[in-house]
Short mmCIF file of C-alpha atoms in Angstrom, two decimals:
data_model
loop_
_atom_site.label_atom_id
_atom_site.label_comp_id
_atom_site.label_asym_id
_atom_site.label_seq_id
_atom_site.Cartn_x
_atom_site.Cartn_y
_atom_site.Cartn_z
CA MET L 23 49.63 4.87 -4.39
CA GLU L 24 49.80 8.62 -4.96
CA THR L 25 48.14 8.24 -8.36
CA GLU L 26 45.27 6.24 -6.86
CA ILE L 27 44.91 8.68 -3.96
CA GLN L 28 44.57 11.49 -6.48
CA ALA L 29 41.92 9.44 -8.28
CA LEU L 30 39.97 9.07 -5.05
CA GLU L 31 40.20 12.82 -4.49
CA GLN L 32 38.62 13.29 -7.90
CA LEU L 33 35.85 10.86 -6.97
CA ARG L 34 35.20 12.78 -3.76
CA GLY L 35 34.89 15.94 -5.83
CA VAL L 36 32.36 14.26 -8.12
CA LEU L 37 30.35 13.07 -5.12
CA GLU L 38 29.83 16.71 -4.16
CA GLU L 39 28.39 17.61 -7.56
CA SER L 40 24.60 17.81 -7.70
CA GLY L 41 24.31 15.80 -10.93
CA PHE L 42 26.22 12.82 -9.62
CA ARG L 43 24.54 13.04 -6.21
CA HIS L 44 21.14 12.95 -7.88
CA ALA L 45 22.08 9.87 -9.91
CA LEU L 46 23.52 8.24 -6.80
CA ASP L 47 20.32 8.94 -4.85
CA LEU L 48 18.29 7.35 -7.63
CA ALA L 49 20.57 4.27 -7.65
CA ILE L 50 20.32 3.86 -3.89
CA GLU L 51 16.56 4.28 -3.97
CA ALA L 52 16.21 1.72 -6.77
CA MET L 53 18.33 -0.83 -4.89
CA ALA L 54 16.61 -0.18 -1.57
CA ARG L 55 13.06 -0.51 -2.85
CA THR L 56 13.56 -3.48 -5.19
CA GLU L 57 11.47 -6.51 -4.35
CA GLY L 58 14.07 -8.68 -6.04
CA ARG L 59 17.85 -8.63 -5.98
CA VAL L 60 20.71 -6.48 -7.13
CA ILE L 61 22.33 -8.30 -10.06
CA VAL L 62 25.92 -7.06 -10.43
CA SER L 63 27.82 -7.65 -13.65
CA GLY L 64 31.12 -6.68 -15.20
CA MET L 65 33.86 -8.13 -17.39
CA GLY L 66 37.55 -8.62 -16.63
CA LYS L 67 38.87 -6.59 -13.70
CA SER L 68 35.52 -4.80 -13.41
CA GLY L 69 33.98 -8.24 -13.00
CA HIS L 70 36.27 -9.04 -10.09
CA ILE L 71 35.25 -5.76 -8.46
CA GLY L 72 31.62 -6.62 -9.19
CA ARG L 73 31.94 -9.93 -7.33
CA LYS L 74 33.24 -8.10 -4.28
CA ILE L 75 30.46 -5.50 -4.45
CA ALA L 76 27.81 -8.22 -4.66
CA ALA L 77 29.36 -10.00 -1.67
CA THR L 78 29.42 -6.78 0.37
CA LEU L 79 25.78 -6.07 -0.48
CA ARG L 80 24.73 -9.60 0.51
CA SER L 81 26.53 -9.42 3.83
CA THR L 82 24.91 -6.10 4.70
CA GLY L 83 21.30 -7.02 4.05
CA THR L 84 20.81 -6.36 0.33
CA PRO L 85 20.12 -9.56 -1.65
CA ALA L 86 22.66 -9.56 -4.47
CA LEU L 87 24.53 -11.85 -6.81
CA PHE L 88 27.14 -11.58 -9.53
CA LEU L 89 26.24 -12.52 -13.09
CA HIS L 90 29.11 -13.15 -15.51
CA PRO L 91 28.35 -11.51 -18.88
CA GLY L 92 29.59 -14.51 -20.84
CA GLU L 93 27.40 -16.94 -18.90
CA ALA L 94 24.49 -14.50 -19.19
CA SER L 95 24.66 -14.77 -22.97
CA HIS L 96 24.48 -18.55 -22.75
CA GLY L 97 21.41 -19.09 -20.62
CA ASP L 98 22.00 -17.27 -17.35
CA LEU L 99 19.98 -14.23 -18.39
CA GLY L 100 17.16 -16.25 -16.86
CA LEU L 101 18.56 -15.27 -13.46
CA ILE L 102 17.28 -11.74 -13.97
CA THR L 103 13.64 -11.12 -13.09
CA GLU L 104 11.50 -8.04 -13.59
CA GLN L 105 11.73 -7.34 -9.83
CA ASP L 106 15.53 -7.16 -9.91
CA VAL L 107 17.87 -4.22 -10.40
CA VAL L 108 20.96 -4.70 -12.59
CA PHE L 109 24.17 -2.88 -11.72
CA ALA L 110 26.69 -3.06 -14.57
CA ILE L 111 30.28 -1.88 -14.17
CA THR L 112 32.26 -0.95 -17.27
CA TRP L 113 34.99 1.67 -17.28
CA SER L 114 34.89 2.27 -21.05
CA GLY L 115 31.16 1.79 -21.41
CA GLU L 116 31.86 -0.23 -24.53
CA THR L 117 32.25 -3.72 -23.05
CA SER L 118 30.52 -5.72 -25.77
CA GLU L 119 30.03 -8.75 -23.52
CA LEU L 120 27.48 -6.72 -21.53
CA ASN L 121 25.29 -5.90 -24.52
CA ASP L 122 23.01 -8.92 -24.15
CA ILE L 123 22.32 -7.93 -20.55
CA PHE L 124 21.50 -4.38 -21.67
CA HIS L 125 19.11 -5.63 -24.36
CA TYR L 126 17.44 -8.00 -21.90
CA CYS L 127 16.90 -5.23 -19.34
CA ASN L 128 15.44 -2.96 -22.01
CA ARG L 129 13.14 -5.68 -23.34
CA PHE L 130 11.70 -6.66 -19.95
CA GLY L 131 11.74 -3.30 -18.22
CA VAL L 132 14.43 -4.19 -15.69
CA THR L 133 16.05 -1.17 -14.03
CA LEU L 134 19.64 -0.83 -15.29
CA ILE L 135 22.25 1.12 -13.35
CA VAL L 136 25.61 1.62 -15.04
CA ALA L 137 28.89 2.88 -13.58
CA THR L 138 31.21 4.16 -16.31
CA ALA L 139 33.71 6.94 -16.97
CA TRP L 140 32.27 7.66 -20.42
CA PRO L 141 28.80 9.28 -20.35
CA ASP L 142 28.38 9.09 -24.14
CA SER L 143 29.14 5.36 -24.29
CA THR L 144 26.81 2.54 -25.31
CA ALA L 145 26.42 1.44 -21.69
CA ALA L 146 25.61 4.94 -20.45
CA LYS L 147 22.97 5.40 -23.12
CA ALA L 148 21.39 2.04 -22.29
CA ALA L 149 21.16 2.84 -18.58
CA ASN L 150 18.15 4.06 -16.65
CA ILE L 151 20.60 5.52 -14.13
CA CYS L 152 24.20 6.38 -15.05
CA LEU L 153 26.84 6.89 -12.39
CA GLU L 154 29.50 8.86 -14.24
CA LEU L 155 32.88 8.21 -12.65
CA PRO L 156 35.69 10.75 -13.14
CA LEU L 157 38.12 9.89 -15.90
CA VAL L 158 41.37 9.29 -14.00
CA ARG L 159 44.89 8.20 -14.88
CA GLU L 160 45.73 4.57 -14.19
CA ALA L 161 48.59 3.95 -11.77
CA CYS L 162 50.12 1.69 -14.42
CA PRO L 163 53.14 3.48 -16.03
CA ASN L 164 51.53 2.87 -19.41
CA ASP L 165 48.17 4.23 -18.21
CA LEU L 166 46.61 0.92 -19.30
CA ALA L 167 46.28 -1.72 -16.55
CA PRO L 168 43.09 -1.23 -14.49
CA THR L 169 44.38 0.17 -11.19
CA SER L 170 43.01 3.61 -10.32
CA SER L 171 39.82 2.81 -12.23
CA THR L 172 39.11 -0.36 -10.27
CA THR L 173 39.86 1.46 -7.02
CA LEU L 174 37.13 3.97 -7.87
CA GLN L 175 34.72 1.18 -8.78
CA LEU L 176 35.42 -0.57 -5.48
CA VAL L 177 34.90 2.59 -3.44
CA LEU L 178 31.70 3.38 -5.31
CA GLY L 179 30.45 -0.09 -4.40
CA ASP L 180 31.23 0.59 -0.74
CA VAL L 181 29.40 3.92 -0.95
CA LEU L 182 26.31 2.12 -2.25
CA ALA L 183 26.55 -0.63 0.37
CA VAL L 184 26.93 1.77 3.29
CA ALA L 185 24.10 3.97 2.03
CA LEU L 186 21.87 0.90 1.77
CA ILE L 187 22.79 -0.10 5.34
CA GLU L 188 21.41 3.26 6.45
CA ALA L 189 18.41 3.12 4.11
CA ARG L 190 17.40 -0.33 5.33
CA GLY L 191 18.15 0.35 9.01
CA PHE L 192 20.53 -2.62 9.02
CA THR L 193 21.82 -3.14 12.58
CA SER L 194 24.70 -5.04 14.20
CA SER L 195 22.16 -7.69 15.22
CA ASP L 196 21.19 -8.12 11.57
CA PHE L 197 24.87 -8.23 10.66
CA ARG L 198 25.40 -11.09 13.10
CA VAL L 199 22.81 -13.20 11.27
CA PHE L 200 24.96 -13.12 8.11
CA HIS L 201 28.32 -13.53 9.88
CA PRO L 202 28.06 -16.47 12.29
CA GLY L 203 31.55 -17.78 11.58
CA GLY L 204 35.12 -16.71 12.32
CA LYS L 205 36.37 -14.00 14.62
CA LEU L 206 33.88 -11.50 13.23
CA GLY L 207 31.03 -13.82 14.14
CA ALA L 208 32.49 -14.31 17.60
CA GLN L 209 32.69 -10.55 18.13
CA LEU L 210 28.98 -10.32 17.38
CA LEU L 211 27.90 -13.04 19.81
CA THR L 212 25.76 -12.00 22.75
CA VAL L 213 25.80 -13.48 26.24
CA ASP L 214 22.35 -15.07 25.87
CA GLN L 215 23.79 -17.26 23.09
CA ILE L 216 26.43 -18.86 25.33
CA MET L 217 25.14 -18.50 28.90
CA GLY L 218 24.21 -21.34 31.19
CA THR L 219 20.48 -21.37 31.92
CA ASP L 220 17.88 -23.10 34.11
CA SER L 221 19.43 -26.02 36.04
CA ALA L 222 22.93 -25.07 34.85
CA ILE L 223 22.80 -21.87 36.92
CA PRO L 224 24.35 -22.32 40.37
CA LYS L 225 21.98 -20.62 42.82
CA VAL L 226 20.76 -20.85 46.41
CA ARG L 227 18.24 -18.93 48.49
CA ARG L 228 19.35 -16.30 50.93
CA GLU L 229 18.39 -18.68 53.78
CA ALA L 230 20.78 -21.41 52.58
CA THR L 231 23.70 -22.37 54.77
CA LEU L 232 27.35 -21.89 53.99
CA SER L 233 27.57 -25.66 53.63
CA GLY L 234 24.65 -25.78 51.19
CA ALA L 235 26.09 -22.97 49.08
CA THR L 236 29.45 -24.75 48.97
CA ILE L 237 27.80 -27.95 47.76
CA GLU L 238 25.83 -26.07 45.06
CA MET L 239 28.96 -24.27 43.91
CA SER L 240 30.87 -27.56 43.74
CA ARG L 241 28.13 -29.25 41.71
CA LYS L 242 28.27 -26.61 38.99
CA ARG L 243 31.29 -25.49 36.95
CA TYR L 244 31.37 -21.73 37.53
CA GLY L 245 33.34 -21.47 40.78
CA ALA L 246 30.54 -19.36 42.25
CA THR L 247 26.88 -19.49 43.13
CA ALA L 248 24.19 -16.85 42.85
CA VAL L 249 22.15 -15.97 45.91
CA VAL L 250 18.53 -15.19 45.07
CA ASP L 251 15.35 -14.21 46.88
CA ASP L 252 11.96 -15.93 46.59
CA GLY L 253 11.27 -14.05 43.34
CA ASP L 254 14.49 -15.36 41.75
CA ARG L 255 15.99 -11.89 41.96
CA LEU L 256 19.74 -11.78 42.37
CA VAL L 257 20.77 -10.44 45.78
CA GLY L 258 24.35 -11.61 46.03
CA VAL L 259 27.11 -13.97 44.93
CA PHE L 260 29.26 -16.44 46.81
CA THR L 261 32.53 -17.45 45.15
CA ASP L 262 35.23 -20.01 45.82
CA GLY L 263 37.38 -17.08 46.95
CA ASP L 264 34.74 -16.19 49.56
CA LEU L 265 34.73 -19.81 50.68
CA ARG L 266 38.50 -19.87 51.19
CA ARG L 267 38.34 -16.70 53.23
CA CYS L 268 35.66 -17.87 55.64
CA ILE L 269 35.78 -21.67 55.89
CA ALA L 270 38.49 -21.76 58.56
CA VAL L 271 36.87 -19.21 60.89
CA HIS L 272 33.11 -19.58 60.38
CA ASP L 273 30.48 -22.23 61.08
CA LEU L 274 29.36 -24.15 57.99
CA GLN L 275 25.78 -23.76 59.23
CA ASP L 276 25.95 -20.00 59.02
CA ARG L 277 23.44 -18.40 56.65
CA ILE L 278 24.98 -17.62 53.27
CA GLY L 279 23.60 -14.11 53.51
CA LEU L 280 26.26 -13.37 56.12
CA HIS L 281 29.11 -14.24 53.78
CA MET L 282 27.93 -13.47 50.26
CA SER L 283 29.15 -10.45 48.30
CA PRO L 284 26.25 -8.06 47.59
CA ASN L 285 25.78 -6.23 44.28
CA PRO L 286 27.16 -8.88 41.92
CA VAL L 287 28.19 -7.83 38.42
CA THR L 288 25.34 -8.33 35.94
CA VAL L 289 24.50 -7.63 32.29
CA PRO L 290 21.27 -7.86 30.24
CA PRO L 291 20.78 -10.75 27.76
CA GLY L 292 21.61 -8.78 24.58
CA THR L 293 25.06 -7.72 25.76
CA LEU L 294 27.87 -8.49 23.32
CA CYS L 295 30.27 -11.09 24.68
CA ALA L 296 33.14 -8.71 23.96
CA ASP L 297 31.50 -6.10 26.21
CA ALA L 298 30.82 -8.67 28.91
CA LEU L 299 34.49 -9.68 28.86
CA ARG L 300 35.52 -6.06 29.21
CA ILE L 301 33.17 -5.63 32.19
CA MET L 302 34.61 -8.77 33.81
CA ASN L 303 38.14 -7.45 33.45
CA GLU L 304 37.19 -4.03 34.78
CA ASN L 305 35.59 -5.61 37.87
CA ALA L 306 38.21 -8.35 38.34
CA VAL L 307 35.63 -11.17 38.21
CA SER L 308 35.58 -14.38 36.21
CA VAL L 309 31.82 -14.94 36.33
CA ILE L 310 29.03 -12.59 35.29
CA PHE L 311 25.30 -13.06 35.79
CA VAL L 312 22.63 -12.26 33.23
CA GLU L 313 19.45 -10.53 34.40
CA ASP L 314 16.25 -9.90 32.46
CA ASN L 315 13.69 -7.62 34.10
CA SER L 316 15.50 -8.04 37.43
CA ARG L 317 15.29 -11.86 37.22
CA LEU L 318 18.31 -14.12 37.03
CA VAL L 319 18.23 -15.90 33.66
CA GLY L 320 21.82 -16.96 33.01
CA VAL L 321 25.46 -17.12 33.99
CA VAL L 322 28.63 -16.81 31.90
CA HIS L 323 32.19 -17.72 32.83
CA MET L 324 35.12 -15.88 31.32
CA HIS L 325 36.31 -19.15 29.78
CA ASP L 326 32.98 -19.47 27.91
CA ILE L 327 33.71 -16.17 26.17
CA VAL L 328 37.35 -16.98 25.48
CA ARG L 329 36.30 -20.26 23.82
CA THR L 330 34.20 -18.33 21.28
CA GLY L 331 37.41 -17.02 19.71
CA ILE L 332 37.01 -13.37 20.61
CA VAL L 333 40.54 -13.29 22.01
#
């Protein structure tokens, strides 16, 4: 670990050098402005890192794929178009399996970015943009097995991905589009994606009776009903807890406005479900209403959010 930490310190030092920063800026610009995709390639352990980099780029808004050098030499060079940018990873810069990709890029004018630790290597000389990584000691006791070197490659890939997030203005909403599944997808859900709408919303007018509000609340599944004015603006809420407190001592023909709780807890449609759950907990409520331009448009129960897998 200490050896790899030292390697990362060396990379940080290189990142502060004007030459590397200039090359990095050019690489980011080339990837950001491409009308095609970022084609990532590498052999062996560098190839495994390349697959991860391509996956990270795809998930953060940059179209990318991994091209295996061996498959490229046997027909898959056709994946590369003149609109693409190729990003080749080779620590030594002398990975012969990449040569056909280099020749193809040169022949068809495809921008080639290379990450290598050897600036005088074949790969570096073939590149339009060379990202010269610091030459570091491997964590392997024989200084042979790719360990520190692949760590640097991985971090460089993250640097590029994060810079492209900023360059493209990629937002959490965009991120949600590419991550609909799993807990991560659940954390990016918004209330408008799970809320009850239209006839599913329990609601009565302010003039409704206690009896009418109770019937509406019982017909729906939220354990509460919204109280709205003639413009469908939320003015209060009546819950099953309110009902228990007043049913024994009040007339069922009383107006609901006398018994509702004013100032119900609300959120706008784009609120993350995780934030809505936090607001519910902070206000000790199990139901939250969704308002858009002061109009009631939805309702969410705490159980709806829990079922998404956030918790």
